[in-house]
Tab-separated table of C-alpha atoms and ligand atoms in Angstrom:
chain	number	residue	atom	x	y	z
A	1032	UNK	CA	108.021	6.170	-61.951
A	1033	UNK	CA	109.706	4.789	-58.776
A	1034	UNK	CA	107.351	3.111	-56.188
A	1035	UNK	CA	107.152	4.148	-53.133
A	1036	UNK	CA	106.220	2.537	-49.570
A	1037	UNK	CA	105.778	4.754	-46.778
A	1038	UNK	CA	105.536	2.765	-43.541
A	1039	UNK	CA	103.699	4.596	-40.726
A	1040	UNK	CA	102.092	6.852	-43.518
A	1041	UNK	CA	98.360	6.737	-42.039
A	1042	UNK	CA	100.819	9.237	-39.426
A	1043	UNK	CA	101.153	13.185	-39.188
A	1044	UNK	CA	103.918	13.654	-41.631
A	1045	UNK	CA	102.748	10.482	-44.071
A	1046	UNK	CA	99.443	11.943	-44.567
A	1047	UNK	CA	100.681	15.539	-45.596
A	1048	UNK	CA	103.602	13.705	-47.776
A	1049	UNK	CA	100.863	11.390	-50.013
A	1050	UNK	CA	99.293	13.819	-51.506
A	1051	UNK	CA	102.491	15.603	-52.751
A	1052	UNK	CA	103.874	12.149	-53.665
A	1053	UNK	CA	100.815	10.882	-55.872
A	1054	UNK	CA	100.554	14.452	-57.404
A	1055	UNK	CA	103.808	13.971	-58.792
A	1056	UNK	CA	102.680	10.025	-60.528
A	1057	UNK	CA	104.442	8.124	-58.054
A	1058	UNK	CA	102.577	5.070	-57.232
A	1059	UNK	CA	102.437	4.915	-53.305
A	1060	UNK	CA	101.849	2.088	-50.683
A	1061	UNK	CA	101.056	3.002	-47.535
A	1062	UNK	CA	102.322	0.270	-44.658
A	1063	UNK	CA	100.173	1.363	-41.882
A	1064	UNK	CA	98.899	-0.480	-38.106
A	1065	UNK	CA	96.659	2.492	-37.938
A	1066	UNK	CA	97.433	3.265	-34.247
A	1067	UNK	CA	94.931	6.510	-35.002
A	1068	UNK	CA	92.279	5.176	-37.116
A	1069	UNK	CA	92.614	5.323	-41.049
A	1070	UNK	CA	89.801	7.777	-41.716
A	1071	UNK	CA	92.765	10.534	-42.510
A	1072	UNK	CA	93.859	8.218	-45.363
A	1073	UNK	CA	90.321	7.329	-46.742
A	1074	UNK	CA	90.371	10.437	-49.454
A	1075	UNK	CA	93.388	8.686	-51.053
A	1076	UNK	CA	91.643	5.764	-52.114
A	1077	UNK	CA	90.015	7.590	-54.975
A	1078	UNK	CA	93.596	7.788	-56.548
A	1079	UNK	CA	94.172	4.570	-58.733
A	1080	UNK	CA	98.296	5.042	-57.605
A	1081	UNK	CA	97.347	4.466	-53.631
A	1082	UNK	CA	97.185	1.356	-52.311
A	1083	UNK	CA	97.350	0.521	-48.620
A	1084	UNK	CA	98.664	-2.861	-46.496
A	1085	UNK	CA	97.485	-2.732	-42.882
A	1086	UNK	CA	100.350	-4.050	-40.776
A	1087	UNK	CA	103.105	-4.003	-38.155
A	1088	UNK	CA	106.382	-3.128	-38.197
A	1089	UNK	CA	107.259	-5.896	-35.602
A	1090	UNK	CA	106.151	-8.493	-38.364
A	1091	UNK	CA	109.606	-9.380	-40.044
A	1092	UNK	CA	107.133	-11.463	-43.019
A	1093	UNK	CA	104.627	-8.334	-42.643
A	1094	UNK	CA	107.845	-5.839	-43.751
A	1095	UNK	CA	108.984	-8.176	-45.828
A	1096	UNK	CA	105.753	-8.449	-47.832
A	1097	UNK	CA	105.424	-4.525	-47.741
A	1098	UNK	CA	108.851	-4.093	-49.239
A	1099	UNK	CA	108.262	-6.262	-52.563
A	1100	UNK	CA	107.916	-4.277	-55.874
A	1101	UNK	CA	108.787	-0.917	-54.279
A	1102	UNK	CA	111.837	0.929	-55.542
A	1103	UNK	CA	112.248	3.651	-52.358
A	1104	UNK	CA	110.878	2.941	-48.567
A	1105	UNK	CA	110.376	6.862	-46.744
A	1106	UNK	CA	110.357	4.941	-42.731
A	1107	UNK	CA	107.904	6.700	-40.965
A	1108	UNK	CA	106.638	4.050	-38.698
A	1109	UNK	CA	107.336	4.970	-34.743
A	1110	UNK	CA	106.316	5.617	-31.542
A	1111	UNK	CA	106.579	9.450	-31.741
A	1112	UNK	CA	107.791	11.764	-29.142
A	1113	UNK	CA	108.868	11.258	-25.534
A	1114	UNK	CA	105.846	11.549	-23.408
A	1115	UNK	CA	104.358	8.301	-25.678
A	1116	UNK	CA	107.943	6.664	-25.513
A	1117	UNK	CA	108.009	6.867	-21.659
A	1118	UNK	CA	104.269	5.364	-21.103
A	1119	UNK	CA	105.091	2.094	-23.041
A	1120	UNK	CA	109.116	2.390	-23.192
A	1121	UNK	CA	108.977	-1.715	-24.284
A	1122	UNK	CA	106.399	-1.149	-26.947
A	1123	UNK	CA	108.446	2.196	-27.996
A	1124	UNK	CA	111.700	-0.046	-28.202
A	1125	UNK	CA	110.223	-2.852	-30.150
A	1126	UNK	CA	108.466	-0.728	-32.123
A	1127	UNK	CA	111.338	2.187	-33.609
A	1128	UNK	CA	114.229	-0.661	-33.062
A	1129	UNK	CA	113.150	-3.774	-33.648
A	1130	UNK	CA	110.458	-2.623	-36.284
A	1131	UNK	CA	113.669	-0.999	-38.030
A	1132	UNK	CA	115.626	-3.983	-38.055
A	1133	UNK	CA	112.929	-6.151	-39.632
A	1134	UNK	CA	112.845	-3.382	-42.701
A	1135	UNK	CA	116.899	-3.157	-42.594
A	1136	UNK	CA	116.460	-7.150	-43.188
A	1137	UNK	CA	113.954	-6.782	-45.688
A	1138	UNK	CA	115.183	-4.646	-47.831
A	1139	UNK	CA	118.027	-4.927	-51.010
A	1140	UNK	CA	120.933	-2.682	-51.321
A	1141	UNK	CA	118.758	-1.597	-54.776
A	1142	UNK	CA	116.274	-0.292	-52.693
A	1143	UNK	CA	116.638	2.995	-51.418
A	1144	UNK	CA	115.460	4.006	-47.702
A	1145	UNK	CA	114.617	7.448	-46.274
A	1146	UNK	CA	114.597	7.791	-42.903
A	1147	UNK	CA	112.670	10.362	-40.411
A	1148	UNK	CA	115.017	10.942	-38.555
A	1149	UNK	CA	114.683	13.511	-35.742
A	1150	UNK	CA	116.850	16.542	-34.461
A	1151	UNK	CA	116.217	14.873	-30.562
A	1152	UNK	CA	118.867	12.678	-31.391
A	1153	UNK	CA	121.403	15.821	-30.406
A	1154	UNK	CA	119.805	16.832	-27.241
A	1155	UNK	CA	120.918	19.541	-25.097
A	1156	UNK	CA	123.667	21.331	-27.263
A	1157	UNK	CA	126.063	24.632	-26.428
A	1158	UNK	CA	127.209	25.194	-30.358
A	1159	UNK	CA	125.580	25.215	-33.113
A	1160	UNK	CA	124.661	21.331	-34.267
A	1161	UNK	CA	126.136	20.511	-38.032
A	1162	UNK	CA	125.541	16.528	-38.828
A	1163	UNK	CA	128.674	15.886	-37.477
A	1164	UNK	CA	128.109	17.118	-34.267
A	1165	UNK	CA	128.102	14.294	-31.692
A	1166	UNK	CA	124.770	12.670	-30.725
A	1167	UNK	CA	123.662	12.454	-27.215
A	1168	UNK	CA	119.500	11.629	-26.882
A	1169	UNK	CA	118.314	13.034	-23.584
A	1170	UNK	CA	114.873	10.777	-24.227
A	1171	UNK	CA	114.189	7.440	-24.694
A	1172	UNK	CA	112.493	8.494	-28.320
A	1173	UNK	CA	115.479	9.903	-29.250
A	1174	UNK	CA	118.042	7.006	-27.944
A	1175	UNK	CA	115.458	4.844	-30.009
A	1176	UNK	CA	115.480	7.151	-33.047
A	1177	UNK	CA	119.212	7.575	-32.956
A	1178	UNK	CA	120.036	3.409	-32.834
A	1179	UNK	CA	117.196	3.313	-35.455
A	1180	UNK	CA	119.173	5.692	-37.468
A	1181	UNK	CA	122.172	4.086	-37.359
A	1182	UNK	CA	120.858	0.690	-38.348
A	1183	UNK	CA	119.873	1.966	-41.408
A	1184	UNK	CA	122.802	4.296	-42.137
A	1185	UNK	CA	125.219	0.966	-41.417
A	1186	UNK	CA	123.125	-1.599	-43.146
A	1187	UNK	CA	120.944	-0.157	-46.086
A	1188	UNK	CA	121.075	2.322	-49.004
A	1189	UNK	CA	119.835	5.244	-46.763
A	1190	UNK	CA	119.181	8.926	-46.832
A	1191	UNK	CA	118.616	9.996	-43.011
A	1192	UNK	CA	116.706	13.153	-41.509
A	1193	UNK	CA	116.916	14.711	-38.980
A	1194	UNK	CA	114.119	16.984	-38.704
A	1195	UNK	CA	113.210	20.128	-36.455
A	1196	UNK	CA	109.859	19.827	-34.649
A	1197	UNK	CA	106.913	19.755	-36.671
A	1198	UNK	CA	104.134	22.414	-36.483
A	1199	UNK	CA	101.026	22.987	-38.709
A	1200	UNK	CA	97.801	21.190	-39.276
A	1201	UNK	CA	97.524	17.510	-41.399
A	1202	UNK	CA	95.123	15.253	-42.147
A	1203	UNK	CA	95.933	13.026	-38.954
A	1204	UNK	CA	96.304	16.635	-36.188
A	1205	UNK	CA	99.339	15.892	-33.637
A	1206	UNK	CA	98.534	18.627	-31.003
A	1207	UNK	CA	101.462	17.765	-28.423
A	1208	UNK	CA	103.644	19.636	-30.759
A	1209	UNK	CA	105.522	22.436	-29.408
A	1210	UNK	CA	104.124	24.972	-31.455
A	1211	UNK	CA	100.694	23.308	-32.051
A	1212	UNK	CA	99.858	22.575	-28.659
A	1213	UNK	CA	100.636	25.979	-27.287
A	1214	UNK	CA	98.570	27.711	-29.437
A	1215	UNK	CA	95.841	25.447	-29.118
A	1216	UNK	CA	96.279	25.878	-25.041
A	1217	UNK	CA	96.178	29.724	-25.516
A	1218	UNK	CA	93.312	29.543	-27.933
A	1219	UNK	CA	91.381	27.165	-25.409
A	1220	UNK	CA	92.722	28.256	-22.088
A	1221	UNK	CA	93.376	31.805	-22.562
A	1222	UNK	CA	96.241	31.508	-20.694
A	1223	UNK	CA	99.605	29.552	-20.998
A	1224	UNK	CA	102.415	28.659	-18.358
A	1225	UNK	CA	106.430	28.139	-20.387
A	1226	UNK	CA	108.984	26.966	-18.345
A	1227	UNK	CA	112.677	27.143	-19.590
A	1228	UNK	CA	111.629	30.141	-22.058
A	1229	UNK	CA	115.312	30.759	-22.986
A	1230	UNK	CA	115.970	27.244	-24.301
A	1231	UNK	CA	116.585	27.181	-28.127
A	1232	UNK	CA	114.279	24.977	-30.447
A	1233	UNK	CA	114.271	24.504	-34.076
A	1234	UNK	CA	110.804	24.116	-36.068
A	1235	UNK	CA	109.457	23.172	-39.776
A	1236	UNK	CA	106.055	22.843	-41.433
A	1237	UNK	CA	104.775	19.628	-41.854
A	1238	UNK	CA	104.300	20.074	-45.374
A	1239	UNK	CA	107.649	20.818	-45.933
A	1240	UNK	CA	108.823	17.680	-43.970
A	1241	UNK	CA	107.078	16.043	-46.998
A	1242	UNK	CA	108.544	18.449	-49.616
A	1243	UNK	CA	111.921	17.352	-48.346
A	1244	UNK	CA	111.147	13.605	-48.586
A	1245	UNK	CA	109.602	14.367	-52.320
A	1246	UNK	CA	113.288	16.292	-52.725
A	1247	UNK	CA	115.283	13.279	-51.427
A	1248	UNK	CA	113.143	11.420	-53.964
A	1249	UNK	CA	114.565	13.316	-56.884
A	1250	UNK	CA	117.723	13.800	-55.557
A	1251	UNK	CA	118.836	10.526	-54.637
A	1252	UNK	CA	121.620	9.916	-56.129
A	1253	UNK	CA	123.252	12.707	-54.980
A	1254	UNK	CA	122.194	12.157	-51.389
A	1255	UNK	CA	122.375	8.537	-50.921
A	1256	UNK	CA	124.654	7.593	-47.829
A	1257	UNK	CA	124.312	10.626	-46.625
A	1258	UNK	CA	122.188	12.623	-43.361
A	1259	UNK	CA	120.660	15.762	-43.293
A	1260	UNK	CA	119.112	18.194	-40.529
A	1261	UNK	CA	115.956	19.653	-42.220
A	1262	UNK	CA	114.622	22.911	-41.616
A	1263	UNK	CA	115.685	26.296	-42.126
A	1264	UNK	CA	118.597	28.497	-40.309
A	1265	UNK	CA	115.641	31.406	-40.486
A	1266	UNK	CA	113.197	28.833	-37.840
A	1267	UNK	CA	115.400	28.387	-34.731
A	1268	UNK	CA	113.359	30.049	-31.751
A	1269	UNK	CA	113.283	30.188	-28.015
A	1270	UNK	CA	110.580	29.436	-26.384
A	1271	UNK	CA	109.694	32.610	-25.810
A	1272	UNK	CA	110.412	34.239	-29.396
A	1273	UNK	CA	107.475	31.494	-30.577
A	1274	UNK	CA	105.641	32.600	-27.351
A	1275	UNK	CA	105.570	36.504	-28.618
A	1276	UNK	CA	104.831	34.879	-32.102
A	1277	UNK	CA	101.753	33.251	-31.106
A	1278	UNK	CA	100.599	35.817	-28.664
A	1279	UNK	CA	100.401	38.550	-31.884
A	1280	UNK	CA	97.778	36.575	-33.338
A	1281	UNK	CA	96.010	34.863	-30.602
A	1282	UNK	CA	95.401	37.081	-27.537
A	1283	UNK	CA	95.876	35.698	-23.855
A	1284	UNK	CA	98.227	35.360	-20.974
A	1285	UNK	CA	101.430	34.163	-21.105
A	1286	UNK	CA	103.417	33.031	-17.453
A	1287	UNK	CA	107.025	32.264	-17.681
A	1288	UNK	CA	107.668	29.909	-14.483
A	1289	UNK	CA	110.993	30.553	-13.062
A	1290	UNK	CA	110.564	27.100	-10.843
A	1291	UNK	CA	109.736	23.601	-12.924
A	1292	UNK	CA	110.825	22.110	-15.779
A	1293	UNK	CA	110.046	20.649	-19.282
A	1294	UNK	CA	110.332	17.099	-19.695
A	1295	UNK	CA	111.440	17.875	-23.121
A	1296	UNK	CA	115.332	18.921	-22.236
A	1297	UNK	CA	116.106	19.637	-25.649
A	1298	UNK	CA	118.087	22.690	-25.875
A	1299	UNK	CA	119.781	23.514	-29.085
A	1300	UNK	CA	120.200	25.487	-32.297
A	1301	UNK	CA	120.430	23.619	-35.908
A	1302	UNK	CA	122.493	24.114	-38.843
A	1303	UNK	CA	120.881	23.455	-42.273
A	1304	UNK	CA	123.730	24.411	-44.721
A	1305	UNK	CA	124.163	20.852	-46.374
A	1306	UNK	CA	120.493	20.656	-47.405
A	1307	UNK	CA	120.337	24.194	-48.125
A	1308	UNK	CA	123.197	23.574	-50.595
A	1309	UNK	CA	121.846	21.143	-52.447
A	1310	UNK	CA	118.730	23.215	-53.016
A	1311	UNK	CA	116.052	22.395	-50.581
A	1312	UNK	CA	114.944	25.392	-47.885
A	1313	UNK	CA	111.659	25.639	-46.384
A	1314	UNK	CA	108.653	27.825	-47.206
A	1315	UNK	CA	105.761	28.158	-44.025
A	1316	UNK	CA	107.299	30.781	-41.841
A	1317	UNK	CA	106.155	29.764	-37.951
A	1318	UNK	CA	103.800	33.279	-38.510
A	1319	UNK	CA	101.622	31.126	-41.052
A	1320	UNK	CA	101.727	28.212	-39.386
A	1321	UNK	CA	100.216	29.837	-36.317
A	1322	UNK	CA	97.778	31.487	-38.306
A	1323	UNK	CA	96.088	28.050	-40.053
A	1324	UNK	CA	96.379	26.391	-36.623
A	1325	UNK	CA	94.512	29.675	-34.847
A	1326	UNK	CA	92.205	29.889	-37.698
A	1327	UNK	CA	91.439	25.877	-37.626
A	1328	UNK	CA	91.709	25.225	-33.995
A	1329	UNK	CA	89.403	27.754	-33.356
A	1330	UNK	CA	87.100	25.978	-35.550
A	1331	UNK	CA	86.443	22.550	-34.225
A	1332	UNK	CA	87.365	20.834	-31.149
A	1333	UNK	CA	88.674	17.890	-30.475
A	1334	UNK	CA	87.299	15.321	-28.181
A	1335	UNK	CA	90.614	13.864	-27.134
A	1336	UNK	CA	93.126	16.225	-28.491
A	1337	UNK	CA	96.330	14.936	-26.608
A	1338	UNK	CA	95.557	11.104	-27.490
A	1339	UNK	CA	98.614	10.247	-28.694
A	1340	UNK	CA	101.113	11.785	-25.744
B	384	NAD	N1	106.462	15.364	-36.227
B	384	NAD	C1	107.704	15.693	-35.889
B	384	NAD	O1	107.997	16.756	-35.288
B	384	NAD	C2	108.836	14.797	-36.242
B	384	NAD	C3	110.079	15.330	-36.164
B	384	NAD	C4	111.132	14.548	-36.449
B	384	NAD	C5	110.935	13.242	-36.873
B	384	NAD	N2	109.712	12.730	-36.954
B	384	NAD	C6	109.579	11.326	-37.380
B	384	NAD	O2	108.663	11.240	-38.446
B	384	NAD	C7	107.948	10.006	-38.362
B	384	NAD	C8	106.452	10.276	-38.422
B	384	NAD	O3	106.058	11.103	-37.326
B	384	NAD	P1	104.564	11.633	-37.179
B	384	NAD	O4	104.651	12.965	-36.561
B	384	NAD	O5	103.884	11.447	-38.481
B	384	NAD	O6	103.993	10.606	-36.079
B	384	NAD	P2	102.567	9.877	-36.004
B	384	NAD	O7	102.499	9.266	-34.640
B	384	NAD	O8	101.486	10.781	-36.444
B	384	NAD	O9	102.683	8.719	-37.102
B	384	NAD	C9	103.293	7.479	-36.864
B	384	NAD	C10	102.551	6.453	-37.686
B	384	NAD	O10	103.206	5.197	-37.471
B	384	NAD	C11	102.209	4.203	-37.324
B	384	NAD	N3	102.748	3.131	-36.508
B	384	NAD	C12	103.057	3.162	-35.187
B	384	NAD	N4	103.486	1.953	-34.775
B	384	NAD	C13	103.455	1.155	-35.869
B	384	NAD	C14	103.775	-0.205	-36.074
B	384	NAD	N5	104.207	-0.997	-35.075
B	384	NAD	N6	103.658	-0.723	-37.320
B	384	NAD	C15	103.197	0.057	-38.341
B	384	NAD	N7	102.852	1.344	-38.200
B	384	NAD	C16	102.981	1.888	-36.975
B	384	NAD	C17	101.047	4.906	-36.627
B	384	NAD	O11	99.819	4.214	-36.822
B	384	NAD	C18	101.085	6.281	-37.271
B	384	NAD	O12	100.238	6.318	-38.400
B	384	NAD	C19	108.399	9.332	-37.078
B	384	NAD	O13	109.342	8.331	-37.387
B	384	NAD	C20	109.027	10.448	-36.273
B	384	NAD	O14	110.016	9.975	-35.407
B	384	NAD	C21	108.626	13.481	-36.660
């Protein structure tokens, strides 16, 4: 079986994508600076196939000692989302750049990369986005993400992403998700305020972010220089369609604000016809996904749930 490294993989998506990984036999390393802790990743340990290198992207002989013996590198490692981006834009920079350089650098034209990519990298959007469409990042994640992308689509043997915003519960919770973190404000507050309810966003499970890296995987050769949006044509929303959504299973007040804004511009609805092509679709519906958040949400609380925004 291949080998796979999974850099940032103590993360959100890494820590839903190991299990389905190491299920399958594939030996997996974990290249982690544990921004979060590591207690998400301590059940994996169990599994004679994990092993895990503490590290930094930043570190070109750290990457380059991550890299050895491993056949295909999934690139997780980033500063994630635009409200973390814009507190430490120079840390966010050196970090999804710089970090992606150093693996571009380390790695052979025999080893394959897969890159999480991200859907920001359109931004605001009047047609329907295809991979061709044109790329124009309204935030500094997604200007990072998008010169990341290219990097590694100019330099390396790379499969690229470009994924619709995650919802759903993982080992390591991300609550400033769209989806997540308004149903944990209604289940919390009772009340929620949505500005810009008409713009169009575009959502998958987090487990099926990993089911389409485990599907890049064993489809590689097939998909090799090529970049995907991931998701489903059945999962792009407005605002208020997930609003309604949410508000069928968890009860509460909803206010639209006519006046204010979202620092999150994005605006935009997502083709996923190449993907779907090849095989791959989703399989959590957003109605599931709000039902294990309002059914585990509900159940614990978090002392610092927006730690990482
Ligand atoms: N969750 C989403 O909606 C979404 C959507 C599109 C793309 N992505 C991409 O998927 C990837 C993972 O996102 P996530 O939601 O799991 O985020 P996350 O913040 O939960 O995980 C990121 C991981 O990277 C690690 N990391 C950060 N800086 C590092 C460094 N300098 N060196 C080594 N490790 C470092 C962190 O410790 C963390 O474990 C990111 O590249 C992100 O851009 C996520």
């Amino acid at each position: 079986m291949e080998k796979v490294l999974i850099t940032g993989g103590a993360g959100f998506v890494g820590t839903s994508l190991i299990p389905q990984l190491l299920q399958r036999g594939y030996p997996v390393r974990v290249f982690d600076s544990l921004m979060f802790g590591g207690d998400q990743i301590l059940p994996y340990f169990r599994n004679p196939l994990f092993e895990f290198m503490r590290g930094d992207v930043r570190n070109e002989n750290e990457v380059r000692d991550a890299v050895k013996g491993c056949d295909i590198i999934i690139h997780l490692a980033a500063i994630v989302g635009y409200p973390a981006c814009r507190k430490e834009p120079q840390v966010a920079e050196e970090v999804n750049v710089r970090g992606t350089r150093n693996l571009a650098a380390a790695v052979s034209k025999d080893q394959l990369v897969l890159f999480g990519s991200t859907g920001s990298n359109y931004g605001a959007v009047e047609n329907t986005c295809t991979e061709e469409t044109p790329l124009n990042p309204l935030s500094l994640y997604g200007q990072t993400k998008t010169l990341a992308e290219r990097i590694l689509v100019d330099e390396c043997s790379t499969i690229a992403y470009r994924f619709a915003t995650a919802f759903g519960i993982s080992p390591r919770l991300r609550l400033d998700l769209l989806i997540n973190d308004f149903t944990y404000r209604l289940l919390t507050q009772g009340y929620l305020v949505v500005y810009e309810k008409h713009f169009m966003r575009t959502f998958i499970h987090v487990h099926d972010m990993g089911r389409a890296f485990v599907f890049g995987v064993e489809h590689a050769d097939q998909m090799r220089g090529h970049i995907y949006n991931i998701g489903s044509d059945k999962m792009n929303f407005s605002k208020e369609q997930i609003c309604s959504l949410i508000n069928a299973q968890v009860p509460g007040y909803i206010h639209y604000a006519n006046v204010g804004e979202d620092m999150d511009k994005r605006n935009y609805t997502v083709s996923y016809k190449k993907i779907n092509d090849l095989g791959y679709d989703t399989t959590i519906s957003v109605e599931d996904g709000i039902s294990e958040l309002a059914k585990g949400l509900s159940a614990i609380s978090f002392k610092n749930p927006y730690s990482n925004a």
